[in-house]
PDB file of C-alpha atoms in Angstrom:
ATOM      1  CA  ILE L   1     -19.589  -0.177  -6.594  1.00 95.00           C
ATOM      2  CA  GLN L   2     -19.444  -0.887  -9.978  1.00 95.00           C
ATOM      3  CA  SER L   3     -23.221  -1.369 -10.695  1.00 94.00           C
ATOM      4  CA  GLY L   4     -23.758   2.628  -9.793  1.00 96.00           C
ATOM      5  CA  ALA L   5     -25.359   2.121  -5.892  1.00 96.00           C
ATOM      6  CA  ILE L   6     -23.980   4.843  -4.569  1.00 98.00           C
ATOM      7  CA  GLY L   7     -23.130   6.566  -8.171  1.00 98.00           C
ATOM      8  CA  ASP L   8     -19.858   8.018  -8.863  1.00 98.00           C
ATOM      9  CA  VAL L   9     -17.758   7.362  -6.553  1.00 98.00           C
ATOM     10  CA  THR L  10     -15.283  10.853  -5.651  1.00 98.00           C
ATOM     11  CA  ASP L  11     -13.160  10.012  -3.234  1.00 98.00           C
ATOM     12  CA  VAL L  12     -11.792   7.178  -1.099  1.00 98.00           C
ATOM     13  CA  HIS L  13     -10.169   6.642   2.100  1.00 98.00           C
ATOM     14  CA  VAL L  14      -8.109   3.913   3.281  1.00 98.00           C
ATOM     15  CA  TRP L  15      -6.649   3.100   6.973  1.00 98.00           C
ATOM     16  CA  VAL L  16      -4.346   0.395   9.142  1.00 98.00           C
ATOM     17  CA  GLY L  17      -4.628   0.355  12.399  1.00 96.00           C
ATOM     18  CA  LYS L  18      -1.025  -2.008  12.604  1.00 94.00           C
ATOM     19  CA  ALA L  19       1.708   0.584  13.093  1.00 93.00           C
ATOM     20  CA  TRP L  20       4.925  -0.299  11.670  1.00 94.00           C
ATOM     21  CA  GLY L  21       7.165   2.697  12.749  1.00 93.00           C
ATOM     22  CA  ILE L  22       9.728   3.314  14.876  1.00 90.00           C
ATOM     23  CA  THR L  23      11.202   6.280  17.354  1.00 90.00           C
ATOM     24  CA  LYS L  24      13.930   4.434  18.797  1.00 89.00           C
ATOM     25  CA  GLN L  25      16.850   2.100  17.015  1.00 88.00           C
ATOM     26  CA  THR L  26      17.526  -1.099  20.617  1.00 85.00           C
ATOM     27  CA  GLY L  27      19.910  -3.176  20.089  1.00 87.00           C
ATOM     28  CA  GLU L  28      23.534  -4.293  19.836  1.00 90.00           C
ATOM     29  CA  GLU L  29      26.011  -6.062  17.869  1.00 94.00           C
ATOM     30  CA  SER L  30      26.328  -9.508  17.971  1.00 94.00           C
ATOM     31  CA  ALA L  31      27.788 -12.465  15.406  1.00 95.00           C
ATOM     32  CA  PRO L  32      24.552 -13.565  14.040  1.00 95.00           C
ATOM     33  CA  PRO L  33      22.988 -16.748  14.017  1.00 95.00           C
ATOM     34  CA  ASP L  34      25.432 -19.809  13.053  1.00 96.00           C
ATOM     35  CA  THR L  35      22.315 -20.588  11.163  1.00 95.00           C
ATOM     36  CA  LEU L  36      21.142 -17.132   9.537  1.00 95.00           C
ATOM     37  CA  ASN L  37      23.611 -15.897   6.210  1.00 97.00           C
ATOM     38  CA  TRP L  38      22.978 -12.844   7.170  1.00 97.00           C
ATOM     39  CA  ASP L  39      25.099 -11.338   4.115  1.00 96.00           C
ATOM     40  CA  ILE L  40      22.089 -13.187   1.900  1.00 96.00           C
ATOM     41  CA  TRP L  41      20.189 -12.547   3.734  1.00 96.00           C
ATOM     42  CA  LEU L  42      21.296  -8.406   3.622  1.00 96.00           C
ATOM     43  CA  GLY L  43      20.765  -8.750  -0.660  1.00 95.00           C
ATOM     44  CA  ALA L  44      21.663  -5.729  -1.657  1.00 94.00           C
ATOM     45  CA  ALA L  45      20.745  -3.627   0.556  1.00 95.00           C
ATOM     46  CA  PRO L  46      23.995  -1.631   2.022  1.00 95.00           C
ATOM     47  CA  GLU L  47      26.856  -4.196   4.601  1.00 95.00           C
ATOM     48  CA  ARG L  48      26.074  -3.912   8.208  1.00 95.00           C
ATOM     49  CA  PRO L  49      26.608  -5.353  11.227  1.00 96.00           C
ATOM     50  CA  TYR L  50      24.054  -7.772  12.583  1.00 96.00           C
ATOM     51  CA  VAL L  51      21.825  -6.761  15.379  1.00 95.00           C
ATOM     52  CA  ALA L  52      20.015  -9.662  18.184  1.00 93.00           C
ATOM     53  CA  GLY L  53      16.840  -8.270  17.524  1.00 91.00           C
ATOM     54  CA  ARG L  54      16.838  -5.561  15.696  1.00 94.00           C
ATOM     55  CA  TYR L  55      15.540  -6.737  12.050  1.00 93.00           C
ATOM     56  CA  HIS L  56      14.035 -10.042  13.244  1.00 89.00           C
ATOM     57  CA  PRO L  57      11.857 -11.597  13.430  1.00 88.00           C
ATOM     58  CA  ALA L  58       9.624  -9.727  11.400  1.00 92.00           C
ATOM     59  CA  GLN L  59      11.344  -5.921  12.895  1.00 94.00           C
ATOM     60  CA  TRP L  60      12.405  -5.667   8.968  1.00 95.00           C
ATOM     61  CA  ARG L  61       9.399  -3.709   8.023  1.00 96.00           C
ATOM     62  CA  ARG L  62      10.333  -1.310  10.348  1.00 96.00           C
ATOM     63  CA  TYR L  63      13.215   0.372   7.970  1.00 96.00           C
ATOM     64  CA  TRP L  64      13.399   1.772   4.493  1.00 96.00           C
ATOM     65  CA  ASP L  65      16.339  -0.470   3.865  1.00 95.00           C
ATOM     66  CA  PHE L  66      14.354  -3.771   4.072  1.00 95.00           C
ATOM     67  CA  GLY L  67      10.163  -2.168   3.667  1.00 95.00           C
ATOM     68  CA  ALA L  68       7.967   0.410   3.424  1.00 96.00           C
ATOM     69  CA  GLY L  69       7.019   0.733   6.963  1.00 97.00           C
ATOM     70  CA  THR L  70       2.607   0.113   7.233  1.00 97.00           C
ATOM     71  CA  LEU L  71       1.883   1.564   3.607  1.00 98.00           C
ATOM     72  CA  GLY L  72       4.492  -0.680   2.256  1.00 96.00           C
ATOM     73  CA  ASP L  73       3.290  -4.035   4.055  1.00 96.00           C
ATOM     74  CA  MET L  74      -0.455  -3.437   4.750  1.00 97.00           C
ATOM     75  CA  GLY L  75      -0.883  -0.524   1.347  1.00 97.00           C
ATOM     76  CA  CYS L  76      -1.238  -3.871  -1.154  1.00 96.00           C
ATOM     77  CA  HIS L  77      -3.738  -5.197   0.722  1.00 96.00           C
ATOM     78  CA  TYR L  78      -6.533  -2.745   1.274  1.00 98.00           C
ATOM     79  CA  MET L  79      -6.415  -0.161  -1.259  1.00 98.00           C
ATOM     80  CA  ASP L  80      -6.558  -3.757  -3.411  1.00 97.00           C
ATOM     81  CA  LEU L  81      -9.935  -3.268  -2.443  1.00 97.00           C
ATOM     82  CA  PRO L  82     -10.396  -0.002  -4.481  1.00 98.00           C
ATOM     83  CA  PHE L  83      -7.742  -0.462  -7.088  1.00 98.00           C
ATOM     84  CA  TRP L  84     -10.025  -2.971  -8.774  1.00 96.00           C
ATOM     85  CA  ALA L  85     -13.394  -1.497  -7.949  1.00 97.00           C
ATOM     86  CA  LEU L  86     -12.957   1.744  -9.387  1.00 98.00           C
ATOM     87  CA  LYS L  87     -10.254   0.330 -12.162  1.00 97.00           C
ATOM     88  CA  LEU L  88      -7.430   2.178 -10.741  1.00 98.00           C
ATOM     89  CA  ARG L  89      -3.896   1.574 -12.431  1.00 97.00           C
ATOM     90  CA  HIS L  90      -1.568   5.215 -12.627  1.00 97.00           C
ATOM     91  CA  PRO L  91      -1.579   7.736  -9.811  1.00 98.00           C
ATOM     92  CA  ILE L  92      -0.651  11.505 -11.545  1.00 98.00           C
ATOM     93  CA  PHE L  93      -0.266  13.553  -7.982  1.00 98.00           C
ATOM     94  CA  CYS L  94       0.567  12.200  -5.093  1.00 98.00           C
ATOM     95  CA  GLU L  95       1.591  13.880  -1.042  1.00 98.00           C
ATOM     96  CA  ALA L  96       1.777  12.556   2.606  1.00 98.00           C
ATOM     97  CA  GLU L  97       2.877  13.812   5.465  1.00 97.00           C
ATOM     98  CA  GLY L  98       3.452  12.344   9.006  1.00 97.00           C
ATOM     99  CA  ALA L  99       6.626  12.786  12.039  1.00 95.00           C
ATOM    100  CA  GLU L 100      10.186  13.961  10.599  1.00 96.00           C
ATOM    101  CA  VAL L 101      11.478  11.965   8.297  1.00 97.00           C
ATOM    102  CA  HIS L 102      14.021   9.864   9.448  1.00 96.00           C
ATOM    103  CA  PRO L 103      17.133   8.325   6.843  1.00 94.00           C
ATOM    104  CA  ASP L 104      16.309   4.614   8.459  1.00 95.00           C
ATOM    105  CA  MET L 105      13.606   4.391  10.104  1.00 96.00           C
ATOM    106  CA  ALA L 106       8.858   4.362   8.580  1.00 97.00           C
ATOM    107  CA  PRO L 107       6.779   6.373  10.511  1.00 97.00           C
ATOM    108  CA  THR L 108       4.537   4.976  13.000  1.00 96.00           C
ATOM    109  CA  GLY L 109       2.006   6.939  11.628  1.00 97.00           C
ATOM    110  CA  LEU L 110       1.186   7.546   7.973  1.00 98.00           C
ATOM    111  CA  THR L 111      -1.548  10.401   5.790  1.00 98.00           C
ATOM    112  CA  VAL L 112      -1.070  10.308   2.394  1.00 98.00           C
ATOM    113  CA  ARG L 113      -3.223  11.640  -0.352  1.00 98.00           C
ATOM    114  CA  TYR L 114      -3.587  10.607  -4.069  1.00 98.00           C
ATOM    115  CA  LYS L 115      -5.186  11.735  -7.124  1.00 98.00           C
ATOM    116  CA  PHE L 116      -6.086   9.388 -10.024  1.00 98.00           C
ATOM    117  CA  PRO L 117      -7.762  10.425 -13.898  1.00 98.00           C
ATOM    118  CA  ALA L 118     -10.918   9.191 -15.091  1.00 98.00           C
ATOM    119  CA  ARG L 119     -11.191   6.247 -16.392  1.00 97.00           C
ATOM    120  CA  GLY L 120     -13.442   5.152 -18.925  1.00 96.00           C
ATOM    121  CA  ASP L 121     -16.907   5.826 -17.350  1.00 96.00           C
ATOM    122  CA  MET L 122     -15.479   6.227 -14.702  1.00 98.00           C
ATOM    123  CA  VAL L 123     -15.256  10.367 -12.693  1.00 98.00           C
ATOM    124  CA  ALA L 124     -11.576  11.370 -11.608  1.00 98.00           C
ATOM    125  CA  CYS L 125     -11.177   9.832  -7.821  1.00 98.00           C
ATOM    126  CA  ASN L 126      -8.549  11.234  -4.866  1.00 98.00           C
ATOM    127  CA  LEU L 127      -7.997   8.961  -2.695  1.00 98.00           C
ATOM    128  CA  THR L 128      -6.511   9.335   1.142  1.00 98.00           C
ATOM    129  CA  TRP L 129      -4.604   6.735   3.057  1.00 98.00           C
ATOM    130  CA  HIS L 130      -4.172   6.566   7.149  1.00 98.00           C
ATOM    131  CA  ASP L 131      -2.212   3.622   9.153  1.00 98.00           C
ATOM    132  CA  GLY L 132      -0.811   3.836  12.393  1.00 96.00           C
ATOM    133  CA  ASP L 133      -1.061   6.463  15.156  1.00 96.00           C
ATOM    134  CA  ARG L 134      -3.564   8.548  12.358  1.00 97.00           C
ATOM    135  CA  ILE L 135      -6.039   6.459  11.461  1.00 97.00           C
ATOM    136  CA  PRO L 136      -9.373   7.934  12.167  1.00 97.00           C
ATOM    137  CA  ARG L 137     -11.735   7.510  14.488  1.00 96.00           C
ATOM    138  CA  GLU L 138     -14.795   8.821  11.923  1.00 97.00           C
ATOM    139  CA  VAL L 139     -15.058   9.682   8.418  1.00 97.00           C
ATOM    140  CA  ALA L 140     -17.375  10.961   6.267  1.00 96.00           C
ATOM    141  CA  GLY L 141     -19.405  11.229   8.995  1.00 96.00           C
ATOM    142  CA  GLU L 142     -19.484   7.714   9.820  1.00 97.00           C
ATOM    143  CA  ARG L 143     -18.109   5.640  13.018  1.00 96.00           C
ATOM    144  CA  VAL L 144     -15.307   2.896  11.959  1.00 97.00           C
ATOM    145  CA  PRO L 145     -13.464   0.237  12.896  1.00 96.00           C
ATOM    146  CA  ALA L 146      -9.523   0.357  13.024  1.00 96.00           C
ATOM    147  CA  ASN L 147      -9.048  -0.799   9.167  1.00 97.00           C
ATOM    148  CA  GLY L 148     -11.577  -0.766   6.168  1.00 98.00           C
ATOM    149  CA  VAL L 149     -12.292   1.424   2.948  1.00 98.00           C
ATOM    150  CA  MET L 150     -14.756   4.272   2.771  1.00 98.00           C
ATOM    151  CA  PHE L 151     -16.011   4.992  -1.198  1.00 98.00           C
ATOM    152  CA  ILE L 152     -18.016   7.870  -0.843  1.00 98.00           C
ATOM    153  CA  GLY L 153     -20.055   8.565  -3.673  1.00 98.00           C
ATOM    154  CA  THR L 154     -22.532  11.109  -5.171  1.00 98.00           C
ATOM    155  CA  GLU L 155     -25.678   9.321  -4.200  1.00 97.00           C
ATOM    156  CA  GLY L 156     -24.153   7.329  -1.002  1.00 98.00           C
ATOM    157  CA  LYS L 157     -21.246   6.316   0.746  1.00 98.00           C
ATOM    158  CA  MET L 158     -19.923   2.452   1.022  1.00 98.00           C
ATOM    159  CA  PHE L 159     -17.878   1.395   4.204  1.00 98.00           C
ATOM    160  CA  ALA L 160     -16.084  -2.080   3.267  1.00 97.00           C
ATOM    161  CA  ASP L 161     -13.332  -4.821   4.267  1.00 95.00           C
ATOM    162  CA  TYR L 162     -12.111  -8.053   2.888  1.00 90.00           C
ATOM    163  CA  GLY L 163     -15.057  -9.679   5.341  1.00 91.00           C
ATOM    164  CA  ARG L 164     -18.749  -7.061   4.733  1.00 94.00           C
ATOM    165  CA  TYR L 165     -20.037  -4.114   3.323  1.00 96.00           C
ATOM    166  CA  ARG L 166     -22.217  -1.334   4.646  1.00 97.00           C
ATOM    167  CA  LEU L 167     -24.068   1.087   2.483  1.00 98.00           C
ATOM    168  CA  PHE L 168     -24.909   4.563   3.710  1.00 97.00           C
ATOM    169  CA  PRO L 169     -27.596   6.660   4.712  1.00 96.00           C
ATOM    170  CA  SER L 170     -29.324   3.468   5.468  1.00 94.00           C
ATOM    171  CA  ASP L 171     -32.218   4.064   5.382  1.00 95.00           C
ATOM    172  CA  ARG L 172     -31.876   4.806   0.842  1.00 94.00           C
ATOM    173  CA  PHE L 173     -30.327   1.541   1.242  1.00 96.00           C
ATOM    174  CA  SER L 174     -32.440  -0.418   3.408  1.00 94.00           C
ATOM    175  CA  ASP L 175     -33.667  -2.117   0.702  1.00 94.00           C
ATOM    176  CA  PHE L 176     -30.560  -2.947  -2.014  1.00 94.00           C
ATOM    177  CA  GLU L 177     -30.358  -5.662  -3.597  1.00 94.00           C
ATOM    178  CA  PRO L 178     -26.611  -6.050  -4.697  1.00 92.00           C
ATOM    179  CA  PRO L 179     -25.398  -7.690  -7.750  1.00 92.00           C
ATOM    180  CA  GLU L 180     -24.826 -10.842  -8.779  1.00 92.00           C
ATOM    181  CA  LYS L 181     -21.079 -11.617  -7.947  1.00 88.00           C
ATOM    182  CA  SER L 182     -19.067 -11.000 -11.097  1.00 87.00           C
ATOM    183  CA  ILE L 183     -15.465 -12.646  -9.499  1.00 86.00           C
ATOM    184  CA  PRO L 184     -14.977 -16.272  -9.892  1.00 86.00           C
ATOM    185  CA  LYS L 185     -13.383 -17.306  -6.062  1.00 90.00           C
ATOM    186  CA  SER L 186      -9.519 -17.598  -6.703  1.00 92.00           C
ATOM    187  CA  ILE L 187      -8.156 -21.544  -6.459  1.00 95.00           C
ATOM    188  CA  GLY L 188      -5.909 -19.667  -4.077  1.00 95.00           C
ATOM    189  CA  HIS L 189      -2.385 -17.932  -4.420  1.00 92.00           C
ATOM    190  CA  HIS L 190      -0.829 -20.341  -5.353  1.00 96.00           C
ATOM    191  CA  GLN L 191      -2.689 -22.968  -7.018  1.00 97.00           C
ATOM    192  CA  GLU L 192      -2.809 -19.947  -9.430  1.00 96.00           C
ATOM    193  CA  TRP L 193       0.925 -19.460 -10.176  1.00 95.00           C
ATOM    194  CA  ILE L 194       1.297 -23.708 -10.724  1.00 97.00           C
ATOM    195  CA  LYS L 195      -1.848 -22.834 -13.072  1.00 96.00           C
ATOM    196  CA  ALA L 196      -0.140 -20.276 -15.422  1.00 96.00           C
ATOM    197  CA  CYS L 197       2.681 -21.831 -15.309  1.00 96.00           C
ATOM    198  CA  LYS L 198       1.612 -24.975 -17.657  1.00 97.00           C
ATOM    199  CA  ASP L 199      -0.800 -23.402 -19.187  1.00 96.00           C
ATOM    200  CA  GLY L 200      -0.333 -19.607 -19.373  1.00 95.00           C
ATOM    201  CA  SER L 201      -4.247 -18.583 -17.715  1.00 93.00           C
ATOM    202  CA  PRO L 202      -3.170 -15.004 -16.249  1.00 93.00           C
ATOM    203  CA  THR L 203      -3.829 -14.599 -11.307  1.00 94.00           C
ATOM    204  CA  THR L 204      -6.413 -12.640 -10.574  1.00 91.00           C
ATOM    205  CA  CYS L 205      -4.037 -10.194  -9.722  1.00 90.00           C
ATOM    206  CA  ASN L 206      -1.301 -10.228 -12.207  1.00 92.00           C
ATOM    207  CA  PHE L 207       2.125  -8.523 -12.778  1.00 92.00           C
ATOM    208  CA  ASP L 208      -0.060  -6.053 -15.127  1.00 93.00           C
ATOM    209  CA  TYR L 209      -2.074  -5.381 -12.325  1.00 95.00           C
ATOM    210  CA  SER L 210      -0.303  -5.573  -8.969  1.00 95.00           C
ATOM    211  CA  GLY L 211       2.147  -3.930  -9.988  1.00 96.00           C
ATOM    212  CA  ALA L 212       0.201  -0.428 -10.653  1.00 97.00           C
ATOM    213  CA  LEU L 213      -1.367  -1.128  -7.307  1.00 98.00           C
ATOM    214  CA  THR L 214       2.456  -1.730  -5.838  1.00 97.00           C
ATOM    215  CA  GLU L 215       3.496   1.004  -7.821  1.00 97.00           C
ATOM    216  CA  SER L 216       0.840   3.776  -6.011  1.00 98.00           C
ATOM    217  CA  VAL L 217       1.561   2.596  -2.702  1.00 98.00           C
ATOM    218  CA  LEU L 218       5.225   3.134  -2.463  1.00 97.00           C
ATOM    219  CA  LEU L 219       4.711   6.506  -4.435  1.00 98.00           C
ATOM    220  CA  GLY L 220       2.971   7.761  -0.956  1.00 98.00           C
ATOM    221  CA  THR L 221       6.625   6.724   1.036  1.00 98.00           C
ATOM    222  CA  VAL L 222       8.662   8.606  -1.873  1.00 98.00           C
ATOM    223  CA  ALA L 223       6.180  11.701  -1.517  1.00 98.00           C
ATOM    224  CA  TYR L 224       6.449  11.013   2.241  1.00 98.00           C
ATOM    225  CA  ARG L 225      10.686  10.738   2.182  1.00 98.00           C
ATOM    226  CA  THR L 226      11.356  13.660   0.483  1.00 98.00           C
ATOM    227  CA  GLY L 227       9.032  16.310   1.876  1.00 97.00           C
ATOM    228  CA  LYS L 228       7.476  17.013  -1.185  1.00 97.00           C
ATOM    229  CA  PRO L 229       4.231  15.846  -3.380  1.00 98.00           C
ATOM    230  CA  LEU L 230       4.864  14.591  -6.357  1.00 98.00           C
ATOM    231  CA  GLU L 231       2.806  14.922  -9.810  1.00 98.00           C
ATOM    232  CA  TRP L 232       3.834  11.785 -11.654  1.00 98.00           C
ATOM    233  CA  ASP L 233       4.369  10.272 -14.590  1.00 97.00           C
ATOM    234  CA  ALA L 234       4.623   6.674 -15.158  1.00 96.00           C
ATOM    235  CA  LYS L 235       4.857   6.617 -18.190  1.00 96.00           C
ATOM    236  CA  ASN L 236       8.608   7.669 -17.771  1.00 96.00           C
ATOM    237  CA  LEU L 237       8.264   6.840 -13.607  1.00 94.00           C
ATOM    238  CA  THR L 238       9.682   9.861 -12.819  1.00 95.00           C
ATOM    239  CA  ALA L 239       8.300  13.000 -10.989  1.00 96.00           C
ATOM    240  CA  ALA L 240       9.179  16.146 -13.803  1.00 90.00           C
ATOM    241  CA  ASN L 241       8.711  18.085 -10.142  1.00 95.00           C
ATOM    242  CA  ASN L 242      10.592  16.510  -7.088  1.00 96.00           C
ATOM    243  CA  LYS L 243      14.216  15.116  -7.943  1.00 94.00           C
ATOM    244  CA  ALA L 244      14.950  13.634  -5.353  1.00 95.00           C
ATOM    245  CA  ALA L 245      12.731  10.862  -5.847  1.00 96.00           C
ATOM    246  CA  ASP L 246      14.724  10.277  -8.446  1.00 94.00           C
ATOM    247  CA  ALA L 247      17.270   8.714  -5.739  1.00 93.00           C
ATOM    248  CA  LEU L 248      14.023   6.962  -4.263  1.00 95.00           C
ATOM    249  CA  ILE L 249      12.757   5.653  -7.350  1.00 94.00           C
ATOM    250  CA  SER L 250      15.594   3.374  -8.506  1.00 89.00           C
ATOM    251  CA  LYS L 251      19.130   2.770  -6.422  1.00 86.00           C
ATOM    252  CA  GLU L 252      21.946   1.204  -6.811  1.00 87.00           C
ATOM    253  CA  TYR L 253      23.169  -2.239  -5.535  1.00 92.00           C
ATOM    254  CA  ARG L 254      25.826  -3.398  -2.728  1.00 93.00           C
ATOM    255  CA  ALA L 255      28.700  -4.668  -4.889  1.00 92.00           C
ATOM    256  CA  GLY L 256      28.049  -8.019  -6.386  1.00 92.00           C
ATOM    257  CA  TRP L 257      24.443  -7.574  -5.758  1.00 93.00           C
ATOM    258  CA  GLU L 258      23.954  -5.486  -9.162  1.00 90.00           C
ATOM    259  CA  VAL L 259      21.173  -6.499 -11.381  1.00 84.00           C
ATOM    260  CA  GLU L 260      22.137  -6.832 -15.126  1.00 78.00           C
TER     261      GLU L 260
END
């Protein structure tokens, strides 16, 4: 992408077929198992009774108080590709659509549209996220698998995931020679963290990078839950056109779990 093989990238589609959403709560209140300290597990979230099978194992991702649906679970994994390749930071606009908003539960499918401004010699770019029952079967005229990223440029298109890439139109790129690899191979999450603690060197996905990525991902859930687009002011962490977003951008912590 950065070599300019497909020209200026103006649009990106990112999709994940996983569906960390829910339409109906199940289970009955019961005492938590002896191996679980329910109060500590709840942490800053509002107090509620334990319900066997509702949040464990892994099901907490489906609930706003603990997770952020499929977008919150998988967005940082798959949007990482365009964020890195296109040097994205903070969107200036975000809107989302899905099923009717539930106050507690994430949807089974979501579509989110972001607009990013120009960056250096890179033009402004639109990024569209799709998940769950709203994933596309075809993007920009090309059949696609259940998960992936499609970069759309002025001179071509590129599909990619974490194990492969393919350039379109195929005949135009039949003799394409990729540039030399420029990203150092990671020594592993844990080893990077330990090395950073010892010598102060930055990790591959340090907070400066991952913070902006995570912020962008979560803005999609805010736009969906408020039902209104966000004109995002990253410097002040606010959307001037959507005051309802303030209640979701920050929140009150349960007594005893306040941040001081």
